[in-house]
Structure formats: structure tokens, C-alpha cells
mmCIF file with all atom_site columns, C-alpha atoms in Angstrom:
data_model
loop_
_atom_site.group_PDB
_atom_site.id
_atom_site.type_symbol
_atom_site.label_atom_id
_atom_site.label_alt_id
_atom_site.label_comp_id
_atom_site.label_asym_id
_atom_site.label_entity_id
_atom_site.label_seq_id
_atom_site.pdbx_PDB_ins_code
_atom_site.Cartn_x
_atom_site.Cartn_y
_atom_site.Cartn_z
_atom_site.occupancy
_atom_site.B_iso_or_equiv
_atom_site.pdbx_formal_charge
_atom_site.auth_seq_id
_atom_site.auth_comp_id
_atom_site.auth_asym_id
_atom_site.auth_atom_id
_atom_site.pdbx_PDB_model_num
ATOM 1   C CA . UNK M 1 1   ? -93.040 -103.548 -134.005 1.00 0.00 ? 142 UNK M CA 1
ATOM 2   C CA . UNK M 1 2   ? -89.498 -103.200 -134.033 1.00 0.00 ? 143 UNK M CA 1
ATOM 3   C CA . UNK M 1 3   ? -86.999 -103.544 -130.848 1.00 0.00 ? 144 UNK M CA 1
ATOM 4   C CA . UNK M 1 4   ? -84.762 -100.346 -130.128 1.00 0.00 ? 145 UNK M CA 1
ATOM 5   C CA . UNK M 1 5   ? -81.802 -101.071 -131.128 1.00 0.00 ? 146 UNK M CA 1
ATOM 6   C CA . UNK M 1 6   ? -79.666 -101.130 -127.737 1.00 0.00 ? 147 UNK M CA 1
ATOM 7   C CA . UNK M 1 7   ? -75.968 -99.909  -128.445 1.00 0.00 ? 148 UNK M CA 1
ATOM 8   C CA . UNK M 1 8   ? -73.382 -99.727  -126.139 1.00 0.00 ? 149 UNK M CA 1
ATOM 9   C CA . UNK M 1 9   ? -72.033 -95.859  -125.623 1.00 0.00 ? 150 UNK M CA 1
ATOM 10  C CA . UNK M 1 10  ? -68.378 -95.897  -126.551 1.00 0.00 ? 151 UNK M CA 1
ATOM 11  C CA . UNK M 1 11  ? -66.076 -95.633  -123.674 1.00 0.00 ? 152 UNK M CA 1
ATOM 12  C CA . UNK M 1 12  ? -64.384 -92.462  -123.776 1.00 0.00 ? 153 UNK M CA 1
ATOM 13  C CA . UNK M 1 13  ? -61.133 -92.554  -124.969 1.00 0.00 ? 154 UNK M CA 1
ATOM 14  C CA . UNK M 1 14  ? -58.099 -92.048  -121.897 1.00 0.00 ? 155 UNK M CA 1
ATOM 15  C CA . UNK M 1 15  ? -56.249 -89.059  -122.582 1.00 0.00 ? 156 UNK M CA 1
ATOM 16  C CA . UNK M 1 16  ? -52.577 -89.594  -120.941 1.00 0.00 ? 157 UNK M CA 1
ATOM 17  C CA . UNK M 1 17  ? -53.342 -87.324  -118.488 1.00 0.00 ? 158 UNK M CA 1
ATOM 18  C CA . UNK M 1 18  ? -56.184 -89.224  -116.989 1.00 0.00 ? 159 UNK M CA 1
ATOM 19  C CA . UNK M 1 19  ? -54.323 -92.976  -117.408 1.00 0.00 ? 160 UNK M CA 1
ATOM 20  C CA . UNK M 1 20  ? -53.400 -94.139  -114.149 1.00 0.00 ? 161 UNK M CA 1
ATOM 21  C CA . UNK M 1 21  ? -49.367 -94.622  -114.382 1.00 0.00 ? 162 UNK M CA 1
ATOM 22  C CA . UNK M 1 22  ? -48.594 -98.147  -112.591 1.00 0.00 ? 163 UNK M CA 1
ATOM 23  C CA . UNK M 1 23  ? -45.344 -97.699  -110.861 1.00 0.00 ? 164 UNK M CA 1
ATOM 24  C CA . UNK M 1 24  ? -42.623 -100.371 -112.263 1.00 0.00 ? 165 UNK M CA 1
ATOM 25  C CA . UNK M 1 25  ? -40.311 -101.604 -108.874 1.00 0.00 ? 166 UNK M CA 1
ATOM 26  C CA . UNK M 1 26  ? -37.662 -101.875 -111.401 1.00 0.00 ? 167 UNK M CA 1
ATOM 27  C CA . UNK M 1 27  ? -37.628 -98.391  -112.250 1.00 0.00 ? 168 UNK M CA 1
ATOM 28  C CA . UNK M 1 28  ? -37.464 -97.264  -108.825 1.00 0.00 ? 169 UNK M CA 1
ATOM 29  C CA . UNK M 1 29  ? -34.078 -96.094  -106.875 1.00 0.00 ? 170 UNK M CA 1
ATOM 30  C CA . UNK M 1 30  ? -32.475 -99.308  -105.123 1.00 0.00 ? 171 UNK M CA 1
ATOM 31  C CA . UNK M 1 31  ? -32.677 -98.687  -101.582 1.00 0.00 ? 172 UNK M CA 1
ATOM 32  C CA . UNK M 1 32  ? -29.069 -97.763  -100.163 1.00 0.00 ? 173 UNK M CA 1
ATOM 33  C CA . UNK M 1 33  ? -26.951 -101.479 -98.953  1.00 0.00 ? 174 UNK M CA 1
ATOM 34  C CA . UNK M 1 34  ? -25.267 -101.224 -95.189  1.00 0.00 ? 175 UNK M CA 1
ATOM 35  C CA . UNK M 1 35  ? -21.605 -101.513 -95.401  1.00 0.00 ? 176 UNK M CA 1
ATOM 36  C CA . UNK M 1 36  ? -20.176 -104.877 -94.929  1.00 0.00 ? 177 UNK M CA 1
ATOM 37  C CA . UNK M 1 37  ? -17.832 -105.173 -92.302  1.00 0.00 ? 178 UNK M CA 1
ATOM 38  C CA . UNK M 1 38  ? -15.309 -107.223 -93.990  1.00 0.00 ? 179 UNK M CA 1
ATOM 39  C CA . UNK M 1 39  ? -15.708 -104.919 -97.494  1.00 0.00 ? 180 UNK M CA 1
ATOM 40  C CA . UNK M 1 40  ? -11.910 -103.623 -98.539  1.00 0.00 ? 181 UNK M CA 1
ATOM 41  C CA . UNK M 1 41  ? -10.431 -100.177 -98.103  1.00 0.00 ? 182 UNK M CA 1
ATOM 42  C CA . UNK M 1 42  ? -10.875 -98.030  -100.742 1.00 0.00 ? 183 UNK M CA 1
ATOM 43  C CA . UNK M 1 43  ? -7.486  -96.437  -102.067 1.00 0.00 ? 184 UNK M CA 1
ATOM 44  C CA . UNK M 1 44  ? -8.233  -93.235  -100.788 1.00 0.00 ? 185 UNK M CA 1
ATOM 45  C CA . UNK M 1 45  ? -8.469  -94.767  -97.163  1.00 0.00 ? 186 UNK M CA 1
ATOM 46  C CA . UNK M 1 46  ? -5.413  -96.763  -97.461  1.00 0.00 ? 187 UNK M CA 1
ATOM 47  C CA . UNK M 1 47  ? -3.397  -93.794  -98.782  1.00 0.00 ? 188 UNK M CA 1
ATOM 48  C CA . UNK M 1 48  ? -4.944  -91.344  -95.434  1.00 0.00 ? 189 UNK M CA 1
ATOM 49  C CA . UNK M 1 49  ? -3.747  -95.090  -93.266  1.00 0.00 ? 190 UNK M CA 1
ATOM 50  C CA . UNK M 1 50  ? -0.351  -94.778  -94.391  1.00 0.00 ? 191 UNK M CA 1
ATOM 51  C CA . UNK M 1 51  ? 0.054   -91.037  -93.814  1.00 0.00 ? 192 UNK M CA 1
ATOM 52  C CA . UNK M 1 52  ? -1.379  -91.191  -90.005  1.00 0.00 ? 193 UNK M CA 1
ATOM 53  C CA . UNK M 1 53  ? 1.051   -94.596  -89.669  1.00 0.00 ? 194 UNK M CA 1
ATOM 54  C CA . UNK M 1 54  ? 4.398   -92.390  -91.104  1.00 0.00 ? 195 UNK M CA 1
ATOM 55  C CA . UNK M 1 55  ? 3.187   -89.493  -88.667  1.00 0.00 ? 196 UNK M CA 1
ATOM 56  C CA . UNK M 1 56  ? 2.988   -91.268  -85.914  1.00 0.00 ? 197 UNK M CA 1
ATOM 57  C CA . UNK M 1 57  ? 6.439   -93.517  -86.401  1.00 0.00 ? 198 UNK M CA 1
ATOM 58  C CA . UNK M 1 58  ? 8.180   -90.248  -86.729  1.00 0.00 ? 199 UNK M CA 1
ATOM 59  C CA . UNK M 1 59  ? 7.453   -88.548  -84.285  1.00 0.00 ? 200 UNK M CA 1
ATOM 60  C CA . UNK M 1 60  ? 8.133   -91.629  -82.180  1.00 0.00 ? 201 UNK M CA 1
ATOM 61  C CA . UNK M 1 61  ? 11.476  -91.394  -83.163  1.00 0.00 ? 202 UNK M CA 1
ATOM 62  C CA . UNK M 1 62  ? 11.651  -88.005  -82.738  1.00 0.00 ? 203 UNK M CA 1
ATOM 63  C CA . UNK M 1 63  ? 10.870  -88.914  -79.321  1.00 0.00 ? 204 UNK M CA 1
ATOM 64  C CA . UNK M 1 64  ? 13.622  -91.704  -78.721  1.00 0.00 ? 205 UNK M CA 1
ATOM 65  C CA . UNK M 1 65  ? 16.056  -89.308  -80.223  1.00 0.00 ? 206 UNK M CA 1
ATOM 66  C CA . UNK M 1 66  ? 15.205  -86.391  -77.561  1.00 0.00 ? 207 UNK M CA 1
ATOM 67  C CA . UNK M 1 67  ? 15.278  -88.752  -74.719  1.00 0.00 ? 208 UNK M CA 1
ATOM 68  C CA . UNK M 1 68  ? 18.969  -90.252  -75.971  1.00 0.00 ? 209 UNK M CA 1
ATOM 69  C CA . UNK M 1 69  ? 20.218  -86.501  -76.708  1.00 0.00 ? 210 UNK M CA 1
ATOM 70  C CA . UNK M 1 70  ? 18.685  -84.555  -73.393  1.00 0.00 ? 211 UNK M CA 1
ATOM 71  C CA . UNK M 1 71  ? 17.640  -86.934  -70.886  1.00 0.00 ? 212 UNK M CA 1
ATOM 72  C CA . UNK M 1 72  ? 14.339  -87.340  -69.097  1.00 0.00 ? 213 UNK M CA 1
ATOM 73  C CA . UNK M 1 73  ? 13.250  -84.298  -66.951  1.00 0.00 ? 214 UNK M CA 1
ATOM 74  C CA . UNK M 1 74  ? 14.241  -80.867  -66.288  1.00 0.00 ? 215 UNK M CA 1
ATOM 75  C CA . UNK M 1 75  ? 16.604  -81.129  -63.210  1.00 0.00 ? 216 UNK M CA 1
ATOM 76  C CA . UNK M 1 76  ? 19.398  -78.756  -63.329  1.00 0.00 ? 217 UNK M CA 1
ATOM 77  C CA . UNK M 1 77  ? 22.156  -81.470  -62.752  1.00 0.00 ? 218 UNK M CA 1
ATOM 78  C CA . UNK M 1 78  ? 20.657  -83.141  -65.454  1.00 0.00 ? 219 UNK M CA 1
ATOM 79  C CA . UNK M 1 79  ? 22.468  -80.134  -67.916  1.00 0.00 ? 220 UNK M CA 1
ATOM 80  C CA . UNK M 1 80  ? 25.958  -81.576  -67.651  1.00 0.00 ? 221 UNK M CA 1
ATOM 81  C CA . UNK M 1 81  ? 26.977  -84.936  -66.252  1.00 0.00 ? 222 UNK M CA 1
ATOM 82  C CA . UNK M 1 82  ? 29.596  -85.714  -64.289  1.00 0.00 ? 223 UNK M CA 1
ATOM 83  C CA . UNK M 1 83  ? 31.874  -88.028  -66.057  1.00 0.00 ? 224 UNK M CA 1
ATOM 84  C CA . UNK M 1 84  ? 33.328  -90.391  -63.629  1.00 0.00 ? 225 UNK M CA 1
ATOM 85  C CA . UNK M 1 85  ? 35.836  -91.625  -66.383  1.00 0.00 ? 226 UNK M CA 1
ATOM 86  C CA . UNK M 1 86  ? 37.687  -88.163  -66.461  1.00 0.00 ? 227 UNK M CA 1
ATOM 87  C CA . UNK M 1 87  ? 41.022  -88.663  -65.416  1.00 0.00 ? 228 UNK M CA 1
ATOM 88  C CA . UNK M 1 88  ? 42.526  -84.997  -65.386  1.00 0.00 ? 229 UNK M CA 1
ATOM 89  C CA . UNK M 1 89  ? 46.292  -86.279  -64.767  1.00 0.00 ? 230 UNK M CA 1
ATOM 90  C CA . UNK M 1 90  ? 46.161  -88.181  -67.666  1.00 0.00 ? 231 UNK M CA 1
ATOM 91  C CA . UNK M 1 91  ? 44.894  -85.199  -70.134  1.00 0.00 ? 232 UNK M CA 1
ATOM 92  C CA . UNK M 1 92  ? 47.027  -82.255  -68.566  1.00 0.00 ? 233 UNK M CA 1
ATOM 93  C CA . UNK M 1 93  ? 50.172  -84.578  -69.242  1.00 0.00 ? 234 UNK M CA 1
ATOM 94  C CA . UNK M 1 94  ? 48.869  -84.733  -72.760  1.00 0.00 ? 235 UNK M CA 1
ATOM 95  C CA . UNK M 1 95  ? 47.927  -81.249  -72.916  1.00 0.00 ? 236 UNK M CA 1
ATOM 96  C CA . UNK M 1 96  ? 51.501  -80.033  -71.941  1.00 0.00 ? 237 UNK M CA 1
ATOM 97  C CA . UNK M 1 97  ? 53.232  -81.836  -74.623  1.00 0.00 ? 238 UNK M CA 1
ATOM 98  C CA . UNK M 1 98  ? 51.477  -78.947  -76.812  1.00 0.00 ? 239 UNK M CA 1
ATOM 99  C CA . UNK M 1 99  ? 50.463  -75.857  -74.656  1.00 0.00 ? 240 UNK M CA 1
ATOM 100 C CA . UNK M 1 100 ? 52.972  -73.005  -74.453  1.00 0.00 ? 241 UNK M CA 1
ATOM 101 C CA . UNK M 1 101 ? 52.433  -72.451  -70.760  1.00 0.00 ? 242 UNK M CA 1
ATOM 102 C CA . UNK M 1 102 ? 52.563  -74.817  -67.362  1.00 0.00 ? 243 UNK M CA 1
ATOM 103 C CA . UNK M 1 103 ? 49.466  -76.959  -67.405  1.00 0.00 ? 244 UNK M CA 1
ATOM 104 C CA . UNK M 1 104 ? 47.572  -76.383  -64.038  1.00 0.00 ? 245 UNK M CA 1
ATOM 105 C CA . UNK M 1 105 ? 46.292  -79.606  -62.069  1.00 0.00 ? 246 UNK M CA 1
ATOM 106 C CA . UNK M 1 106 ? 44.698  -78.915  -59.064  1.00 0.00 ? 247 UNK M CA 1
ATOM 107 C CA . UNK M 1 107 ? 44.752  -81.918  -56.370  1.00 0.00 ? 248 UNK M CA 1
ATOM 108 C CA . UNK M 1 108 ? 41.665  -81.405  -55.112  1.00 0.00 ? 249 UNK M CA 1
ATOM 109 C CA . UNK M 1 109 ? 40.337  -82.880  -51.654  1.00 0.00 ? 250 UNK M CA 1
ATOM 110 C CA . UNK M 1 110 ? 37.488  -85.441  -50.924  1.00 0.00 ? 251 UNK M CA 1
ATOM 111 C CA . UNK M 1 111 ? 33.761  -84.353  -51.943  1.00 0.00 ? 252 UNK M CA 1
ATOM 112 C CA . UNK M 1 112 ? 34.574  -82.629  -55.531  1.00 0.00 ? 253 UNK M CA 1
ATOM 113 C CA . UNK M 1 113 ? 34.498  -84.518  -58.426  1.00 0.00 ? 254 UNK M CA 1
ATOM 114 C CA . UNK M 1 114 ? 36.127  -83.842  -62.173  1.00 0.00 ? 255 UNK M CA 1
ATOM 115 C CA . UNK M 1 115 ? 33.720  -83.667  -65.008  1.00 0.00 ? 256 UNK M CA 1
ATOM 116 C CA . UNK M 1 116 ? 35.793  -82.559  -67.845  1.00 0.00 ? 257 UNK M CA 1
ATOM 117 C CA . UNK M 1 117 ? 39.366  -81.724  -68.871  1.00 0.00 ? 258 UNK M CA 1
ATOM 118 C CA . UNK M 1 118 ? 40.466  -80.389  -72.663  1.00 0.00 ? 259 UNK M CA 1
ATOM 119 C CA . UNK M 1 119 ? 42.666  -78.473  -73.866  1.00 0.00 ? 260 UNK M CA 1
ATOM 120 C CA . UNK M 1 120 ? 42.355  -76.134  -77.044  1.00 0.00 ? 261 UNK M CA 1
ATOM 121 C CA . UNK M 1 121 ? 45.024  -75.124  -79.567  1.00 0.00 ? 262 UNK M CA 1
ATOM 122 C CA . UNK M 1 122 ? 45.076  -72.084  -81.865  1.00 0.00 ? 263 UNK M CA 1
ATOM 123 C CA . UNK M 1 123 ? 45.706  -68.669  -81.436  1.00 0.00 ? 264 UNK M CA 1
ATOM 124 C CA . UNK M 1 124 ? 44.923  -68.541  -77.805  1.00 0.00 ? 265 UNK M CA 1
ATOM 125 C CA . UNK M 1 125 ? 45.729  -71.808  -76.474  1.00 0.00 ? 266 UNK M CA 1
ATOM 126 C CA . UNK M 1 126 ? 43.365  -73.096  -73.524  1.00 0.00 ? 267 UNK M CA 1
ATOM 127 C CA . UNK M 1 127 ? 43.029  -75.192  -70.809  1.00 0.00 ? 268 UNK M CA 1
ATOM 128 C CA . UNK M 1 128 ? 39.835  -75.974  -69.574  1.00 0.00 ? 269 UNK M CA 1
ATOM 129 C CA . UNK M 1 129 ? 38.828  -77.958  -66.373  1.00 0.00 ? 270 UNK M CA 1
ATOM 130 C CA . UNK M 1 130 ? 34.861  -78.416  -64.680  1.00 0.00 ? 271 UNK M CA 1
ATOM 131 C CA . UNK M 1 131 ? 34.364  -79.751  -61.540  1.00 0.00 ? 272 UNK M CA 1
ATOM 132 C CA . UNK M 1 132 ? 31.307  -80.491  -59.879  1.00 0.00 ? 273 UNK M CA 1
ATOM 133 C CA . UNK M 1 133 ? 32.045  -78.493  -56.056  1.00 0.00 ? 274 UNK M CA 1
ATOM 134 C CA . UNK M 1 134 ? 30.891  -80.530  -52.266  1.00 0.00 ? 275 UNK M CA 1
ATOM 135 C CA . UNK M 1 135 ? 27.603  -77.780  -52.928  1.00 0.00 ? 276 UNK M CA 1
ATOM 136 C CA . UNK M 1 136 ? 26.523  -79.485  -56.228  1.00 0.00 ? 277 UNK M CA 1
ATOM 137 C CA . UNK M 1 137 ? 27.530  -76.461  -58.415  1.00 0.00 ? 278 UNK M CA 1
ATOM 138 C CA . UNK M 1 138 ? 29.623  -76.520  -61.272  1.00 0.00 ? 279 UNK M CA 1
ATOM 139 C CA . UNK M 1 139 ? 33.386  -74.705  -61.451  1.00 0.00 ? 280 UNK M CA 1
ATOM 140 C CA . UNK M 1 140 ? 35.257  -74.051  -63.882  1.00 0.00 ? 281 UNK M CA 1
ATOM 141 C CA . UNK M 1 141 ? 38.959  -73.294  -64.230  1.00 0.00 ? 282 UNK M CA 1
ATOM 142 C CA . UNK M 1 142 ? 40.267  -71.366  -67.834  1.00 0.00 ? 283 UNK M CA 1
ATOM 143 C CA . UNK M 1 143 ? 43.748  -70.792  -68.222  1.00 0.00 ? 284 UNK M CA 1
ATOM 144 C CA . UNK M 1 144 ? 45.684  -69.340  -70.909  1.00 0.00 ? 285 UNK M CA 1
ATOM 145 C CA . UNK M 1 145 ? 49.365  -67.868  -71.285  1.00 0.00 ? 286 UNK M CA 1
ATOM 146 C CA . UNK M 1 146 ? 48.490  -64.883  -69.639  1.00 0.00 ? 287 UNK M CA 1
ATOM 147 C CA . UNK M 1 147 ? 45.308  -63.379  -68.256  1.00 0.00 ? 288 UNK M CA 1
ATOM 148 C CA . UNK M 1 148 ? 43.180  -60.920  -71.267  1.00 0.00 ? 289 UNK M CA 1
ATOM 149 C CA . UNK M 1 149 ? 40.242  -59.167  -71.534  1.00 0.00 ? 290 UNK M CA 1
ATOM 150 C CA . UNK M 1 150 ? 38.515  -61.999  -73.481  1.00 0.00 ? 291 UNK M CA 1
ATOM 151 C CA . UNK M 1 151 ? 39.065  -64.551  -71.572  1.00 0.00 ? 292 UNK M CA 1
ATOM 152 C CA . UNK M 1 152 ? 38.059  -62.988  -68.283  1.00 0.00 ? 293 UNK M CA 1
ATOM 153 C CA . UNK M 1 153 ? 34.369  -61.568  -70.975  1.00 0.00 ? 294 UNK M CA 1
ATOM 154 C CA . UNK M 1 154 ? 34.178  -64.988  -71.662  1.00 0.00 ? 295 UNK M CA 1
ATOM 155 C CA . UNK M 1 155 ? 34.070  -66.217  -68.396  1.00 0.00 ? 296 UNK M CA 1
ATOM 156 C CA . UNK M 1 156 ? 32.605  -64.121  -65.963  1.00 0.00 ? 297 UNK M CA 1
ATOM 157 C CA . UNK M 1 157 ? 30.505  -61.531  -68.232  1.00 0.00 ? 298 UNK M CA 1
ATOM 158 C CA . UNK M 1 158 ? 30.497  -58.219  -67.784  1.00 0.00 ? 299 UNK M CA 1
ATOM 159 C CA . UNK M 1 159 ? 32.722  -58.723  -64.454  1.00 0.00 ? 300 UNK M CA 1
ATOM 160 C CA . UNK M 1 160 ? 33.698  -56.366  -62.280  1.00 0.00 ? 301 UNK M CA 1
ATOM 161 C CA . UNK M 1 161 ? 36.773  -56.507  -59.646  1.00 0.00 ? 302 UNK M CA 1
ATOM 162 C CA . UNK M 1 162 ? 35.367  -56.216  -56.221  1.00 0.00 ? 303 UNK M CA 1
ATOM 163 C CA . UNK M 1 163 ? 38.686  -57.044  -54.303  1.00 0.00 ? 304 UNK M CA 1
ATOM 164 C CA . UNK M 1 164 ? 42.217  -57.738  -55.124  1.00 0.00 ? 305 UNK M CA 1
ATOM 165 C CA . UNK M 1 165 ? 44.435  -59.677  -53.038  1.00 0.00 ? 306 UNK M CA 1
ATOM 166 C CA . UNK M 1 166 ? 47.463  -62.400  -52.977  1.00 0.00 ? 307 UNK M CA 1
ATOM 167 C CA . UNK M 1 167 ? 46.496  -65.844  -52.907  1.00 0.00 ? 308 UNK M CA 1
ATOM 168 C CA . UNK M 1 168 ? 49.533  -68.472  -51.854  1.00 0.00 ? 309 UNK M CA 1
ATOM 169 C CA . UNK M 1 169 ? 52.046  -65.893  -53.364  1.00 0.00 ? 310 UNK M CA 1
ATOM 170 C CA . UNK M 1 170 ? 50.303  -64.992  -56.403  1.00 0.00 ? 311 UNK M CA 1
ATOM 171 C CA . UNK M 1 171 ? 48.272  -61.835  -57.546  1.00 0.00 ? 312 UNK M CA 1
ATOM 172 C CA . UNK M 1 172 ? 44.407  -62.520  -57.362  1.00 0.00 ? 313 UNK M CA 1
ATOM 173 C CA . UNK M 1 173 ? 41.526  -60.363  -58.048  1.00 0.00 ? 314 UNK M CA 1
ATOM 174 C CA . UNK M 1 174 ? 37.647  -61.188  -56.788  1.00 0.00 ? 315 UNK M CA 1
ATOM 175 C CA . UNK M 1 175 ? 35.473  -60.846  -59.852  1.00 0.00 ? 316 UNK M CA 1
ATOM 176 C CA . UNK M 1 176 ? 31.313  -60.296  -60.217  1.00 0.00 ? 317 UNK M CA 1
ATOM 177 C CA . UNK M 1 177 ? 29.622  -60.630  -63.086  1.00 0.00 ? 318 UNK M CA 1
ATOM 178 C CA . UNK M 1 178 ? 26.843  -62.730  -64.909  1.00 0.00 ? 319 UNK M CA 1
ATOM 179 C CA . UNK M 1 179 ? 24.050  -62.163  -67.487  1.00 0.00 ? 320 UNK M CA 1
ATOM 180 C CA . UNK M 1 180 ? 20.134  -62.802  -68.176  1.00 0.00 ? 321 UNK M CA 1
ATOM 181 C CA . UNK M 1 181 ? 19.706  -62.575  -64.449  1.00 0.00 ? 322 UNK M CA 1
ATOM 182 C CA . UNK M 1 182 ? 22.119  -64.598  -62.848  1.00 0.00 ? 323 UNK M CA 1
ATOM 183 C CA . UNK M 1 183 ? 25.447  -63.982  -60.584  1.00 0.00 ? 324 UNK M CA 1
ATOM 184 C CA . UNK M 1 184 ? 28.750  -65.599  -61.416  1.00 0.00 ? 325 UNK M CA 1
ATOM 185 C CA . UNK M 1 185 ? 31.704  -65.157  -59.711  1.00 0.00 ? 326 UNK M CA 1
ATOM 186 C CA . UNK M 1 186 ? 35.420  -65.643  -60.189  1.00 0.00 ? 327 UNK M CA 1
ATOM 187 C CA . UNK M 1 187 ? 38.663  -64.998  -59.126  1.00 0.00 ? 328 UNK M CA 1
ATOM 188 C CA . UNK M 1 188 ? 41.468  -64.295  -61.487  1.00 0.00 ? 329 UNK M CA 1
ATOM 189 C CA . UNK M 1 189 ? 44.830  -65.343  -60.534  1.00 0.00 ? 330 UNK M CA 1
ATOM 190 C CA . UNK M 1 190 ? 48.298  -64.807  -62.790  1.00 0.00 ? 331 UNK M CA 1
ATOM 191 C CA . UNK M 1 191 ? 51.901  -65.878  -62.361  1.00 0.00 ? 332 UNK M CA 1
ATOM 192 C CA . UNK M 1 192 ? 55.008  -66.098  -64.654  1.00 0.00 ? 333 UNK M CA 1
ATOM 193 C CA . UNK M 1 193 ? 53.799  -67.201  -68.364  1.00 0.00 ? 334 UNK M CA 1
ATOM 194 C CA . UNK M 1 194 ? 50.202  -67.751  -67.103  1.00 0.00 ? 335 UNK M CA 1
ATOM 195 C CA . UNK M 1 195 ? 47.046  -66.939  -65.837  1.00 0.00 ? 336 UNK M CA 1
ATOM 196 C CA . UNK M 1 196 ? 44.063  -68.192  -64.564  1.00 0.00 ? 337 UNK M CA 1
ATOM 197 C CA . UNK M 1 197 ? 40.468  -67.605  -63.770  1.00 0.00 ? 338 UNK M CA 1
ATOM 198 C CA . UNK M 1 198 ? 38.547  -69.712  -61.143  1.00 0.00 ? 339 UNK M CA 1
ATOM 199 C CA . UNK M 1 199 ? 34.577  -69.153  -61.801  1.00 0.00 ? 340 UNK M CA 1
ATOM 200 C CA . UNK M 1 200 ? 30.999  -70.771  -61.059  1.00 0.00 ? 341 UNK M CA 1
ATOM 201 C CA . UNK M 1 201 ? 27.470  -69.835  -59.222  1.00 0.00 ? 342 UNK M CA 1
ATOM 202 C CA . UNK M 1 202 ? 28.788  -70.217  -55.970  1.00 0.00 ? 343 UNK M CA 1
ATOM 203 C CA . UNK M 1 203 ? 30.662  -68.642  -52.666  1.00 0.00 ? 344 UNK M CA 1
ATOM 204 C CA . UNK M 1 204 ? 34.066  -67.272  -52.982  1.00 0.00 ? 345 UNK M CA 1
ATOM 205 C CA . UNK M 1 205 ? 35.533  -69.881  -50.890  1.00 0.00 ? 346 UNK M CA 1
ATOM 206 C CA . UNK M 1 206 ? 34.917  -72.815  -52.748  1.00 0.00 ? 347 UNK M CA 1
ATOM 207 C CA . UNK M 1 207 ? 36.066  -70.773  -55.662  1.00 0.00 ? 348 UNK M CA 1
ATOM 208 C CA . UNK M 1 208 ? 39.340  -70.359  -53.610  1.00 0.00 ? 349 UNK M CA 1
ATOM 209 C CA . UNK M 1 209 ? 40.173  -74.016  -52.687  1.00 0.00 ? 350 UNK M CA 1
ATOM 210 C CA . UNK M 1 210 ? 40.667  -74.733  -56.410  1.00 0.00 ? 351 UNK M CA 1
ATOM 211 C CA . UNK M 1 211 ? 42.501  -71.517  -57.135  1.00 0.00 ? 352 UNK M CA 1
ATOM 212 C CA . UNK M 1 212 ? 44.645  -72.218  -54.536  1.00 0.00 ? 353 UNK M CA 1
ATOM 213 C CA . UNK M 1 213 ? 45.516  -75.953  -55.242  1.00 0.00 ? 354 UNK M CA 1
ATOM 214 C CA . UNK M 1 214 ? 46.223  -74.708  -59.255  1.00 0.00 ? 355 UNK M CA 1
ATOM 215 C CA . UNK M 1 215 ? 48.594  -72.176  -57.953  1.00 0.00 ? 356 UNK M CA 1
ATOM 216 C CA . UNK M 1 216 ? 50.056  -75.012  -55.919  1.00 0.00 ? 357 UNK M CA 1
ATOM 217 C CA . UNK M 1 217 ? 50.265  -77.161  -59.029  1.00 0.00 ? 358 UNK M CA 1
ATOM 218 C CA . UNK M 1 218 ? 52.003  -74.356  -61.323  1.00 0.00 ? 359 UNK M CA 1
ATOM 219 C CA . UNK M 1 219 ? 54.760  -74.076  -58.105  1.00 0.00 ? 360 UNK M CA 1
#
């Protein structure tokens, strides 16, 4: 009597879709590294460093520059300084050398103060004096060879005579003008080979006491 012969069934051959695929850790995406701190700037940073570090120094000078130019604040006074260096004695002497007409230089009493004195050549010669009035406005005198319709624009826009009179023997006319909102007065004086006008923001009186002392200076 013979033994069965036992065999052993094949094992069924894996097809690839049934073999289990074994992940490999080398194949696999690194996981991201944190930044170090002390890791260098890239170019691109470096280059976007240098543009917010040119910004910022120019407009820093910008800065200094406005400050040096304008001042700090918005105060009216702050517009034009008084210079306490003006001597006006000293420039009208040099100024009549030159001009074709008698320089005026007002004496003026205690409480105004000179803030600028120049004289201009060319076709219509000018003398120009500012001073800063016991009320804190500013006044200025223009004079020229005789008194004309673009120096009297030029000072008191768009003026209008509201009053003619004599002033210490010379022939004076009240003037009212301004522009963008504002009143200027003025009072236009003339003589022999000159004329004159007085002008600022301010009462006709203190507009008087230097059209007065100029006429005293011309004599």
C-alpha cells in the first residue's frame, strides 16, 4: 500500500498589485529645517536693507534742510526775522553814491526796529526799507525817483485813494488795497525828484510816523 504522495500547493505568484510596497525613509520628503538665527542675509534682503536705510537717511536730511531753511513752527513772526545787524545809515550812504534821487532815512523813535535796507539799480532804481512797528507788524517804505503806477500796484495792490492830504509840507495820499483776503494800507507821499510809499497791515498812524520822519530826512 502506497503513501499519498503529500505535495505542497504552490504559493500563488504576487502580482505587483497585491505586493505590499515597504516605504524607504530615504525616499521620503525631508521634513522642512527652522531658520537659524545667526543664518546670513540672502542678497535679495540685503539689497531691500539698503533701500529702506537710503530712504530713511534722505529724508532725514530733507528734514535738517527744512528746519535750517524755514524754521520750526508756524508763527507769523517766524516769516521774516528781524535782523538786529541792519544798520540803515550805513547802506543809504552807500545807496546814494548810486541812486539818482535823495536817499530817505527815517530816524525813527524807541520801540521800532530795522529789519532790512537795499537798494536796487536798473531801470527803476529802488530803495527799499522794512521795519518791524511797536505793534509787531511789518512796514515797509519803497521809494523811487518819482511816484508810478507800478510801484504804488506793487505795493499796495489794487489800492484805492481814500484821502489826500499834506503831510510836514509834502503831498500825501491815504491808500487801501490788498489781495487773497487781506487789507494793506499805505500812504503815498512825493516831493522834488522823489516819491515815496509808506505801507503794511496796520493803522494809518503808525504808517504816518515813518512817512513823516522820511520826509524829514529828504528836507
Amino acid at each position: 500500500m502506497h503513501d499519498a504522495d503529500h505535495e505542497t500547493p504552490e504559493a500563488p505568484e504576487r502580482t505587483p498589485d497585491a505586493r505590499t510596497v515597504e516605504s524607504d525613509p530615504q525616499s521620503a520628503d525631508p521634513a522642512p529645517q527652522p531658520k537659524s538665527a545667526y543664518e546670513l542675509p540672502s542678497k535679495k534682503n540685503t539689497v531691500l536693507r539698503n533701500m529702506v536705510w537710503a530712504l530713511l537717511l534722505t529724508m532725514a536730511v530733507v528734514v535738517v534742510v527744512a528746519i535750517a531753511f524755514f524754521g520750526v513752527g508756524s508763527q507769523p513772526e517766524r516769516e521774516r526775522l528781524a535782523n538786529s545787524d541792519v544798520d540803515v545809515a550805513a547802506s543809504a550812504e552807500r545807496a546814494q553814491d548810486v541812486a539818482p534821487f535823495t536817499v530817505a532815512v527815517p530816524a525813527m523813535e524807541e520801540g521800532w526796529t530795522e529789519r532790512s535796507a537795499r537798494y536796487t539799480a536798473g531801470a527803476n532804481p529802488r530803495w527799499t526799507l522794512e521795519y518791524t512797528s511797536p505793534d509787531d507788524q511789518l512796514i515797509t517804505l519803497v521809494q523811487e525817483s518819482e511816484l508810478g503806477a507800478s510801484m504804488l500796484s506793487a505795493a499796495v495792490p489794487g489800492s484805492t485813494v481814500q484821502e489826500e492830504f499834506e503831510l510836514d509840507g509834502a503831498s500825501c495820499s491815504l491808500l487801501r488795497g490788498g489781495e487773497q483776503g487781506t487789507t494793506e494800507h499805505g500812504i503815498a507821499c512825493e516831493g522834488e525828484e522823489w516819491g515815496f510809499v509808506v505801507h503794511g497791515a496796520t493803522d494809518r498812524a503808525m504808517l504816518e510816523q515813518v512817512a513823516s520822519a522820511a520826509i524829514t530826512s529828504l528836507g
